[in-house]
mmCIF file with all atom_site columns, C-alpha atoms in Angstrom:
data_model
loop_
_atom_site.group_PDB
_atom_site.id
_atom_site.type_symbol
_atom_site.label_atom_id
_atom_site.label_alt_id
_atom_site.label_comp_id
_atom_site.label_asym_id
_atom_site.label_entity_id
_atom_site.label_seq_id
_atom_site.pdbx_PDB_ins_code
_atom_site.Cartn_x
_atom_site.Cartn_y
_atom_site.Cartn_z
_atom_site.occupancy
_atom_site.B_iso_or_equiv
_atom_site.pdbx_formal_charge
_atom_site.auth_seq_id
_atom_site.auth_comp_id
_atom_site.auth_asym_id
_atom_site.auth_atom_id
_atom_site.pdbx_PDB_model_num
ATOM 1   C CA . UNK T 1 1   ? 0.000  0.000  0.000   1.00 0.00 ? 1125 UNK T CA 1
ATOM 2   C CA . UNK T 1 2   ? 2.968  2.640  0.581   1.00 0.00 ? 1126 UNK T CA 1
ATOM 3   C CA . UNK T 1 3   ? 4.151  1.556  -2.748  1.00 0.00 ? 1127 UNK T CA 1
ATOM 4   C CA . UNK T 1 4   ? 1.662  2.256  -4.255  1.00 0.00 ? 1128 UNK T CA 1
ATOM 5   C CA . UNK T 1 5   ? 0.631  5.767  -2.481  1.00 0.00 ? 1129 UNK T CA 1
ATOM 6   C CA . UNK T 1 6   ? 4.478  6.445  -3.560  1.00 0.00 ? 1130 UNK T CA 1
ATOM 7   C CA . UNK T 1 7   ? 3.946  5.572  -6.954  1.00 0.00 ? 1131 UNK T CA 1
ATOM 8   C CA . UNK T 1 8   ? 1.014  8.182  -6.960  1.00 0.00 ? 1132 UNK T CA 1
ATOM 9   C CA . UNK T 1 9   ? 2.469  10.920 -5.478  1.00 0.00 ? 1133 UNK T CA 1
ATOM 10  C CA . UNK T 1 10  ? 5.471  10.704 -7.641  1.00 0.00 ? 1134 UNK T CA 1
ATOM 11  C CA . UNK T 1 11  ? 3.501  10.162 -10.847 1.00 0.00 ? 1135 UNK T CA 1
ATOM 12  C CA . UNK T 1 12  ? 1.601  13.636 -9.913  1.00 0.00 ? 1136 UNK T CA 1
ATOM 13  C CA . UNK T 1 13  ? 4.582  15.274 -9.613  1.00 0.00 ? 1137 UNK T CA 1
ATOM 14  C CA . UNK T 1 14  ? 5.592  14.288 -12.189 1.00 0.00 ? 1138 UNK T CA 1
ATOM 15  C CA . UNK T 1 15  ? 2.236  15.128 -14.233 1.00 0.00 ? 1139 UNK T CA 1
ATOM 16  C CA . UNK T 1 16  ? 2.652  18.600 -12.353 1.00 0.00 ? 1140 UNK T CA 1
ATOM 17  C CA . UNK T 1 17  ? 5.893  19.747 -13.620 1.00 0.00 ? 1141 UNK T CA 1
ATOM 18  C CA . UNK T 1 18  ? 4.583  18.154 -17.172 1.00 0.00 ? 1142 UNK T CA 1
ATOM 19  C CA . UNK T 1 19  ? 1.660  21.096 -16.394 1.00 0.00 ? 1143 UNK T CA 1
ATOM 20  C CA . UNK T 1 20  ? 4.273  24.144 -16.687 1.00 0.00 ? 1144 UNK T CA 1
ATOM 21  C CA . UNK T 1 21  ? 4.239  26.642 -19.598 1.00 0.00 ? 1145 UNK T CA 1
ATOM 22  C CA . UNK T 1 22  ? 7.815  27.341 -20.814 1.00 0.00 ? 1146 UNK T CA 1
ATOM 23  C CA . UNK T 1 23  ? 8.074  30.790 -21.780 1.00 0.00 ? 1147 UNK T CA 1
ATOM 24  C CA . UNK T 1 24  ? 11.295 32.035 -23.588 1.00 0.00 ? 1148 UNK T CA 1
ATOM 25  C CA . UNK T 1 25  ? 11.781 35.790 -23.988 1.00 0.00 ? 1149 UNK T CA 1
ATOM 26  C CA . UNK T 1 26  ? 14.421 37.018 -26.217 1.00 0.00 ? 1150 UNK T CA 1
ATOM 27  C CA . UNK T 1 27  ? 15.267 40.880 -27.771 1.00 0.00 ? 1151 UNK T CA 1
ATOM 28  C CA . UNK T 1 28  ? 14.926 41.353 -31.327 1.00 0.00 ? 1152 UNK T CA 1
ATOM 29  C CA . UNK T 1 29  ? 17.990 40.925 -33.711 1.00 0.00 ? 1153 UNK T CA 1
ATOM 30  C CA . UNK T 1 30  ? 20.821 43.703 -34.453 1.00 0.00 ? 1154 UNK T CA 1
ATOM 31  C CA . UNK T 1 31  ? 18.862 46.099 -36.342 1.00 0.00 ? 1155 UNK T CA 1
ATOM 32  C CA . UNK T 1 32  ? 20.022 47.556 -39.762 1.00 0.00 ? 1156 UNK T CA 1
ATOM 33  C CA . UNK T 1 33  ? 19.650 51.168 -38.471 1.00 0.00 ? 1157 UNK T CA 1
ATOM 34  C CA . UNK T 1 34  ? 18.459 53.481 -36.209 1.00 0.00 ? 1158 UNK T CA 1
ATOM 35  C CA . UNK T 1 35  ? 15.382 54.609 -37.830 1.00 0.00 ? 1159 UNK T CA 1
ATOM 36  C CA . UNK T 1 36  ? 11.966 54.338 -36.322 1.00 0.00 ? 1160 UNK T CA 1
ATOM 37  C CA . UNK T 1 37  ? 11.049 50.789 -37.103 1.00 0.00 ? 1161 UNK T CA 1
ATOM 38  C CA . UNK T 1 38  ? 14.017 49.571 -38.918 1.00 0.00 ? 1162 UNK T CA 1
ATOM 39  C CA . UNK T 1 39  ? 14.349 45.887 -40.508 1.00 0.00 ? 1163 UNK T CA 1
ATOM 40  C CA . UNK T 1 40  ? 17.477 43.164 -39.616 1.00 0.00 ? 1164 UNK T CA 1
ATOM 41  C CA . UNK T 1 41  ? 20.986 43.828 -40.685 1.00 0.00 ? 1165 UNK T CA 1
ATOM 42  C CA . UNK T 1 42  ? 23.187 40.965 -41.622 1.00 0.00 ? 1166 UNK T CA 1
ATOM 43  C CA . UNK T 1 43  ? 24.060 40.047 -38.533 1.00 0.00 ? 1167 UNK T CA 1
ATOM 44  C CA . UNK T 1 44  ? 20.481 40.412 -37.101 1.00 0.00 ? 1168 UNK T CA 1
ATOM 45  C CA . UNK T 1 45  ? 19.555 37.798 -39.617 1.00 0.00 ? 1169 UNK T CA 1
ATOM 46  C CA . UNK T 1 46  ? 21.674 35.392 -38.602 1.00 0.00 ? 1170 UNK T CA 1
ATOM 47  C CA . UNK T 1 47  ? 21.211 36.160 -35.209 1.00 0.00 ? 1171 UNK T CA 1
ATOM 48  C CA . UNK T 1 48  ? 17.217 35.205 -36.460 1.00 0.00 ? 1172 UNK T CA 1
ATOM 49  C CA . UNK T 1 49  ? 18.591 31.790 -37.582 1.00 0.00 ? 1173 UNK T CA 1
ATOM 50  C CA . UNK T 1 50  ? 20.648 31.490 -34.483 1.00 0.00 ? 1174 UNK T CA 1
ATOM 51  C CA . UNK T 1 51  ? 17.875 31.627 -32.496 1.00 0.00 ? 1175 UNK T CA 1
ATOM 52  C CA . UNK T 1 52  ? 15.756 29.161 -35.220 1.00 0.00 ? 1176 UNK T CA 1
ATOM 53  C CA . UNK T 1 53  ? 17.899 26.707 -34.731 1.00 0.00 ? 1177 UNK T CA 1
ATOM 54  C CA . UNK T 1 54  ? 18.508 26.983 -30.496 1.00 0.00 ? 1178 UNK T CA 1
ATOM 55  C CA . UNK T 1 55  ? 14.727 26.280 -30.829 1.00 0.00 ? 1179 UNK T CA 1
ATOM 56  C CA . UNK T 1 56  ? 14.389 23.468 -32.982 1.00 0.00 ? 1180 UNK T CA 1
ATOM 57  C CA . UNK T 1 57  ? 13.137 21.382 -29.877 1.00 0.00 ? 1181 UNK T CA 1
ATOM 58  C CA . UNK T 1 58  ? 11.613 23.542 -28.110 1.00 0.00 ? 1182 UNK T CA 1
ATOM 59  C CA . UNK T 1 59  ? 8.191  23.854 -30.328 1.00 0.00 ? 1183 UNK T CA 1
ATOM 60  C CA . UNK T 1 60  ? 6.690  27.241 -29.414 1.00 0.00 ? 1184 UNK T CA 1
ATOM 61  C CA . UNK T 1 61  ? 3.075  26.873 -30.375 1.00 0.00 ? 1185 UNK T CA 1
ATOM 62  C CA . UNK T 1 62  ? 2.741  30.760 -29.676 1.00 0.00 ? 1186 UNK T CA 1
ATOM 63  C CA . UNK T 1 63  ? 5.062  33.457 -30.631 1.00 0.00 ? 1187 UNK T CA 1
ATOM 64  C CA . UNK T 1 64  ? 4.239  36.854 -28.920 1.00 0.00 ? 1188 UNK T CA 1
ATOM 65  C CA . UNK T 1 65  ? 6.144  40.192 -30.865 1.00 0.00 ? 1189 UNK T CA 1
ATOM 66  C CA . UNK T 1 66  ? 5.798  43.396 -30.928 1.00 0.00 ? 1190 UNK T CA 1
ATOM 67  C CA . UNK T 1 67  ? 4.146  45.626 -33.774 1.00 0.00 ? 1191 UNK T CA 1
ATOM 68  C CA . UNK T 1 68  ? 7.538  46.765 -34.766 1.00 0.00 ? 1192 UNK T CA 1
ATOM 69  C CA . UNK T 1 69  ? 9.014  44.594 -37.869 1.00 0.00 ? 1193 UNK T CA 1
ATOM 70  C CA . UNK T 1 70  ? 12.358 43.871 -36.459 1.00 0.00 ? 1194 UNK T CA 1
ATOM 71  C CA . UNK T 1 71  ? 10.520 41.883 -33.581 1.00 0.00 ? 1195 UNK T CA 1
ATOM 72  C CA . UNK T 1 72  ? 8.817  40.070 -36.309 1.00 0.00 ? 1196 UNK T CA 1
ATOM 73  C CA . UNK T 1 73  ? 11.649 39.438 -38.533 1.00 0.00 ? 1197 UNK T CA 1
ATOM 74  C CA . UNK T 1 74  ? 13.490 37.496 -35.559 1.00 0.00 ? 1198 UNK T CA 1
ATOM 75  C CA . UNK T 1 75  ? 10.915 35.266 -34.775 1.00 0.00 ? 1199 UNK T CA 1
ATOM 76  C CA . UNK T 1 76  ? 10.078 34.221 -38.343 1.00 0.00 ? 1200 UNK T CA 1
ATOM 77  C CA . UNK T 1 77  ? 12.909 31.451 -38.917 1.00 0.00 ? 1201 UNK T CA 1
ATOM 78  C CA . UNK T 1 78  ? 11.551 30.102 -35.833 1.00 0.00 ? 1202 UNK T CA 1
ATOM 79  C CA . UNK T 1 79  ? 7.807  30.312 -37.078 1.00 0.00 ? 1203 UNK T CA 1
ATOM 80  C CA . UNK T 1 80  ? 8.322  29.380 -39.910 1.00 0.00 ? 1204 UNK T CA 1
ATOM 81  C CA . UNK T 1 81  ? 10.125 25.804 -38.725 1.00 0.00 ? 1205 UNK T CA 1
ATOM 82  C CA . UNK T 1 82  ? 7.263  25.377 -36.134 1.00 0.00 ? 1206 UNK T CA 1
ATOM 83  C CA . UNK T 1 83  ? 4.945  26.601 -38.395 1.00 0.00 ? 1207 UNK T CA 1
ATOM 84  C CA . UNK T 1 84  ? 3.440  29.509 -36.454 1.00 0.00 ? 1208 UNK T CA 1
ATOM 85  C CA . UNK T 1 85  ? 2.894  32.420 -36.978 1.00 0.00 ? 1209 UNK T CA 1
ATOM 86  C CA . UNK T 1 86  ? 3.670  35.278 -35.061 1.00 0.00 ? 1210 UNK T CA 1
ATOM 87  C CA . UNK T 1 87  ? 0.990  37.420 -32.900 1.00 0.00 ? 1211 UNK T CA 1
ATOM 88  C CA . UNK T 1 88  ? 2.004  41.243 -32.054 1.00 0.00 ? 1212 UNK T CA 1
ATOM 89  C CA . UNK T 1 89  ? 0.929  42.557 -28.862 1.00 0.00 ? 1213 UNK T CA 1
ATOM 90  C CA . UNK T 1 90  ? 0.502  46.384 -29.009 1.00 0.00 ? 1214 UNK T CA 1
ATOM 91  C CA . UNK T 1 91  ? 3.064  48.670 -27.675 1.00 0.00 ? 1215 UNK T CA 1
ATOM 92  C CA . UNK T 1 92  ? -0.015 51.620 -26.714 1.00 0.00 ? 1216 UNK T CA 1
ATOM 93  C CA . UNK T 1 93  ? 0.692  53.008 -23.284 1.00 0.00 ? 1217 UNK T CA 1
ATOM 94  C CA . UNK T 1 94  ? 4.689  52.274 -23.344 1.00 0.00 ? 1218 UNK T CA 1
ATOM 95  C CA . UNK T 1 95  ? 7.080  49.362 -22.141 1.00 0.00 ? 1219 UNK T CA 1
ATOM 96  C CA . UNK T 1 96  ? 5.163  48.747 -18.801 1.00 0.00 ? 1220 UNK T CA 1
ATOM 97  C CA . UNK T 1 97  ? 1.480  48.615 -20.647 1.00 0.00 ? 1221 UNK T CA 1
ATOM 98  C CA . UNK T 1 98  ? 3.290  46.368 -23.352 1.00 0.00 ? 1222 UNK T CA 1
ATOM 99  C CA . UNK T 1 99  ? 4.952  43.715 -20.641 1.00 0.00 ? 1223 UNK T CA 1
ATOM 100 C CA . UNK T 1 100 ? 1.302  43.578 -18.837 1.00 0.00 ? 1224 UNK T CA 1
ATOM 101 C CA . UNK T 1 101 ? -0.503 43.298 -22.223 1.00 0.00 ? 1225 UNK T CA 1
ATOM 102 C CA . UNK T 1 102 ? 1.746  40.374 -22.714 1.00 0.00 ? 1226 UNK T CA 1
ATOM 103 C CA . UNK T 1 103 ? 1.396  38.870 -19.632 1.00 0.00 ? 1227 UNK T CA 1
ATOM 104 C CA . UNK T 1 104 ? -2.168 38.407 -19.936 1.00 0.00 ? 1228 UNK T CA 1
ATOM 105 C CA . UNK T 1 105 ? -2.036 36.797 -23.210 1.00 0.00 ? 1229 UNK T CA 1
ATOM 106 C CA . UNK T 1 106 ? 0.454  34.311 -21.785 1.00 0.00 ? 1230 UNK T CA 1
ATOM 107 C CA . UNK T 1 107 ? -1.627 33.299 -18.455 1.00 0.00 ? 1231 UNK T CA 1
ATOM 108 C CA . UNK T 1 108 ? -4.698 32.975 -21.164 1.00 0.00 ? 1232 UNK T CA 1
ATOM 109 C CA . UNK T 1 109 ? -2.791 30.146 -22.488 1.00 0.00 ? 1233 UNK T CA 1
ATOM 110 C CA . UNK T 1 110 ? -2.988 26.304 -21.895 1.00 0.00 ? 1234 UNK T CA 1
ATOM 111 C CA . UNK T 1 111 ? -0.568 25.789 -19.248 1.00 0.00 ? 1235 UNK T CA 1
ATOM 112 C CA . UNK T 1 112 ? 1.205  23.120 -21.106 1.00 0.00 ? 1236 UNK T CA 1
ATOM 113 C CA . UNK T 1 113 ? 2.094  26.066 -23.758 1.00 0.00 ? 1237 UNK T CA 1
ATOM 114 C CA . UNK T 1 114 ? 5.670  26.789 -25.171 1.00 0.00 ? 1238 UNK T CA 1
ATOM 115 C CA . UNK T 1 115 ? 5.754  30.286 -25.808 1.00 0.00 ? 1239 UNK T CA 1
ATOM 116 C CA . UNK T 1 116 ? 8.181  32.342 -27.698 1.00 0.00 ? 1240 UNK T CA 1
ATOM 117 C CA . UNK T 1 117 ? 8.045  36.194 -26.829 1.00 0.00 ? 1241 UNK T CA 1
ATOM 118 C CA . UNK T 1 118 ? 10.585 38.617 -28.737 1.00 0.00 ? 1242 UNK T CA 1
ATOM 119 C CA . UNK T 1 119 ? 10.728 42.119 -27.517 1.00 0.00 ? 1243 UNK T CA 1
ATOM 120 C CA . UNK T 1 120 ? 12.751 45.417 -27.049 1.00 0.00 ? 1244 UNK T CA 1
ATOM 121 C CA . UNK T 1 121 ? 15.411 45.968 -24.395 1.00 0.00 ? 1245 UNK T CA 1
ATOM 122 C CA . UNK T 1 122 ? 13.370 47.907 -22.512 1.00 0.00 ? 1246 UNK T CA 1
ATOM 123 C CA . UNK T 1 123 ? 10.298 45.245 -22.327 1.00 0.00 ? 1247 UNK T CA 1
ATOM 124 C CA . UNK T 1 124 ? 12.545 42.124 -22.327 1.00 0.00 ? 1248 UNK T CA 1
ATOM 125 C CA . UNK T 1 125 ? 12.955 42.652 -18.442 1.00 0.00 ? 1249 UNK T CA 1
ATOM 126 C CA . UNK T 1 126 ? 9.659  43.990 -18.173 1.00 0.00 ? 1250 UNK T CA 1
ATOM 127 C CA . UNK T 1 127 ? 7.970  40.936 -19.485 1.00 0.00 ? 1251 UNK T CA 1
ATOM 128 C CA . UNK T 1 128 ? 9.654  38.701 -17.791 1.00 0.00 ? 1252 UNK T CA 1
ATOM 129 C CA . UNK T 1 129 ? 9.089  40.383 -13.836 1.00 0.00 ? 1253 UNK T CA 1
ATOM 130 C CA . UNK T 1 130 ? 5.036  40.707 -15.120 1.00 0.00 ? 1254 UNK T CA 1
ATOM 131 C CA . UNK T 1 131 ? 5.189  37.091 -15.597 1.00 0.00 ? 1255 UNK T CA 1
ATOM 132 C CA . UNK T 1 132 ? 6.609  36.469 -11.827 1.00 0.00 ? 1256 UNK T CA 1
ATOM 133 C CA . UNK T 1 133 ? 10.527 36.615 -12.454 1.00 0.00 ? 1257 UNK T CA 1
ATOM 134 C CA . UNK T 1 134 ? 11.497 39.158 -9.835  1.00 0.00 ? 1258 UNK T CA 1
ATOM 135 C CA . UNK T 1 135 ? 15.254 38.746 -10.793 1.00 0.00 ? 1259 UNK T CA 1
ATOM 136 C CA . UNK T 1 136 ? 15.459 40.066 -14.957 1.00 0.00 ? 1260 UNK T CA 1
ATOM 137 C CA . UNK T 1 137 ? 18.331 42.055 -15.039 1.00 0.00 ? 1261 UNK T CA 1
ATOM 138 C CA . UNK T 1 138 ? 17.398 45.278 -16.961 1.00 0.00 ? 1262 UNK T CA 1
ATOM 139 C CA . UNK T 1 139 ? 18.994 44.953 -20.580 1.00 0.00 ? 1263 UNK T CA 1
ATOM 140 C CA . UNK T 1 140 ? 21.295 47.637 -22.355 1.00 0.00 ? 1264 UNK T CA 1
ATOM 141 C CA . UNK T 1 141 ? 20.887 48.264 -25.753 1.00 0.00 ? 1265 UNK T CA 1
ATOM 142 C CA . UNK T 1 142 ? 23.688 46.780 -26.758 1.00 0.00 ? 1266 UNK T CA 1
ATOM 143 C CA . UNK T 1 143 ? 22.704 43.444 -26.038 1.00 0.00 ? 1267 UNK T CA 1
ATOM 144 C CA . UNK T 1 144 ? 21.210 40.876 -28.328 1.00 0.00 ? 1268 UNK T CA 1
ATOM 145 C CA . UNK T 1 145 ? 21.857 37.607 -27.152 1.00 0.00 ? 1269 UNK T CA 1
ATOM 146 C CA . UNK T 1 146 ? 20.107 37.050 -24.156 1.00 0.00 ? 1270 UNK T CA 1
ATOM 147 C CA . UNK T 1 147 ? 17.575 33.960 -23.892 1.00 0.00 ? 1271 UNK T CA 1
ATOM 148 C CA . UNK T 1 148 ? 15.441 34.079 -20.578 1.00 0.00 ? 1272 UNK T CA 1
ATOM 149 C CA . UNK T 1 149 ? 13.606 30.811 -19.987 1.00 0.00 ? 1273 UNK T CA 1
ATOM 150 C CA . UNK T 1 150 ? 10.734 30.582 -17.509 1.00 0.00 ? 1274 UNK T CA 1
ATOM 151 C CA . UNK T 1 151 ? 8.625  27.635 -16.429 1.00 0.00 ? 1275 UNK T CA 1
ATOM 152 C CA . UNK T 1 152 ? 5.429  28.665 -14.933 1.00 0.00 ? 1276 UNK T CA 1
ATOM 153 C CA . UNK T 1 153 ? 3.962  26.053 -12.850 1.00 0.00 ? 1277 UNK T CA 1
ATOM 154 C CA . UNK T 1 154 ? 1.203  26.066 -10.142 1.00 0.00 ? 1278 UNK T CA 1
ATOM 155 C CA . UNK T 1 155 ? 1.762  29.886 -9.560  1.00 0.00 ? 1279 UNK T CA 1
ATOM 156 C CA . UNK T 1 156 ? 5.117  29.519 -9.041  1.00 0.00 ? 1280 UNK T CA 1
ATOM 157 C CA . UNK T 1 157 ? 8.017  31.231 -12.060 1.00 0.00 ? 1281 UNK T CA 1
ATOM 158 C CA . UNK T 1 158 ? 11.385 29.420 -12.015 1.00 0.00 ? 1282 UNK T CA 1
ATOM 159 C CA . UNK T 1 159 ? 13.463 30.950 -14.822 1.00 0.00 ? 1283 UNK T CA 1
ATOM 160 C CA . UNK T 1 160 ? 17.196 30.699 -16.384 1.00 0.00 ? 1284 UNK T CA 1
ATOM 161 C CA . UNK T 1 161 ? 18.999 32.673 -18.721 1.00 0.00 ? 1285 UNK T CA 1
ATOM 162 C CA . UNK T 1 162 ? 21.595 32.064 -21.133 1.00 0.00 ? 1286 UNK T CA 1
ATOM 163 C CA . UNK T 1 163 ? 22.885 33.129 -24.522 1.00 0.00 ? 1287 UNK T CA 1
ATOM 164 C CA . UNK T 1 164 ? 22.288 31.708 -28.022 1.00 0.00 ? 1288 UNK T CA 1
ATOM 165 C CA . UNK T 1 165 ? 23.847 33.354 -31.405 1.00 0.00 ? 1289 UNK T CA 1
ATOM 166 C CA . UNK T 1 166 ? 27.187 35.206 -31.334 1.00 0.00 ? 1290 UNK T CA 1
ATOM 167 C CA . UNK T 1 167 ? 28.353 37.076 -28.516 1.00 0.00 ? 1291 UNK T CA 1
ATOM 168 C CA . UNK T 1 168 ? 27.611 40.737 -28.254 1.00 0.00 ? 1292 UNK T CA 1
ATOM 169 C CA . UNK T 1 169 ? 29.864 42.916 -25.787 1.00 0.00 ? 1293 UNK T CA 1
ATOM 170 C CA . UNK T 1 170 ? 28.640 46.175 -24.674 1.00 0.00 ? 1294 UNK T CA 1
ATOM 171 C CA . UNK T 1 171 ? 31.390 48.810 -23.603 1.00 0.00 ? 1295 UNK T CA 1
#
């Protein structure tokens, strides 16, 4: 009998952690410019592939942008492979309105979701504390390769972050 109450409780944990949505928040690529809503330069599209290909098992069935193309153009290798296609959240009322905006979309998910959510440096961090990760580091602008990976699970945000793509170095 304790066998089996052991076998139960471990096979709902283990269903539990199954349960958590995996949320990966990136910037958008090196831009071409510093116009208004510029598109990719070189290295921003391979910086787009980069990231394409550190997500070929990962299967985002969501991908969350902003209205601004270069958001769009570095989650389209990755859409395209997964064969999404990429929602933009607005950016009305600023960074702040943006990350909470996002949020919202994200907890409206199934809780089993992968989601993929490329953003600005300013709404990177943003994003990532509305969705329960006290500890995003603000982002400078020159950085491009930060991946932030949260799992949210039974109102609880564990999150990691590494680097995909080449390095970027800010002075």
């Amino acid at each position: 009998m304790k066998r089996l109450l052991l076998a139960a409780a471990i096979s709902l944990l283990t269903a539990t952690s199954v349960m958590a949505q995996t949320i990966i928040i990136v910037r958008h690529a090196e831009k071409a410019d510093a116009s208004a809503d510029p598109v990719l330069s070189e290295a921003g599209q391979a910086r787009a592939q980069a990231l394409a290909a550190a997500l070929t098992d990962a299967h985002p069935s969501v991908i969350l942008t902003s209205p601004l193309q270069r958001t769009g153009l570095t989650a389209a290798p990755t859409a395209d492979y997964h064969s999404t296609t990429p929602e933009a959240v607005s950016l009305d009322g600023g960074a702040e309105a943006h990350a909470a905006a996002v949020a919202a979309r994200v907890r409206a998910l199934p809780e089993d979701a992968t989601i993929l959510i490329v953003g600005h440096s300013n709404t990177v961090p943003a994003i990532a504390r509305a969705l329960g990760y006290a500890e995003a580091a603000d982002m400078p602008e020159c950085e491009y390769d930060r991946m932030t990976v949260l799992h949210l699970a039974d109102g609880e945000t564990h999150g990691e972050v590494s680097r995909y793509g080449e390095p970027t170095t800010c002075p």
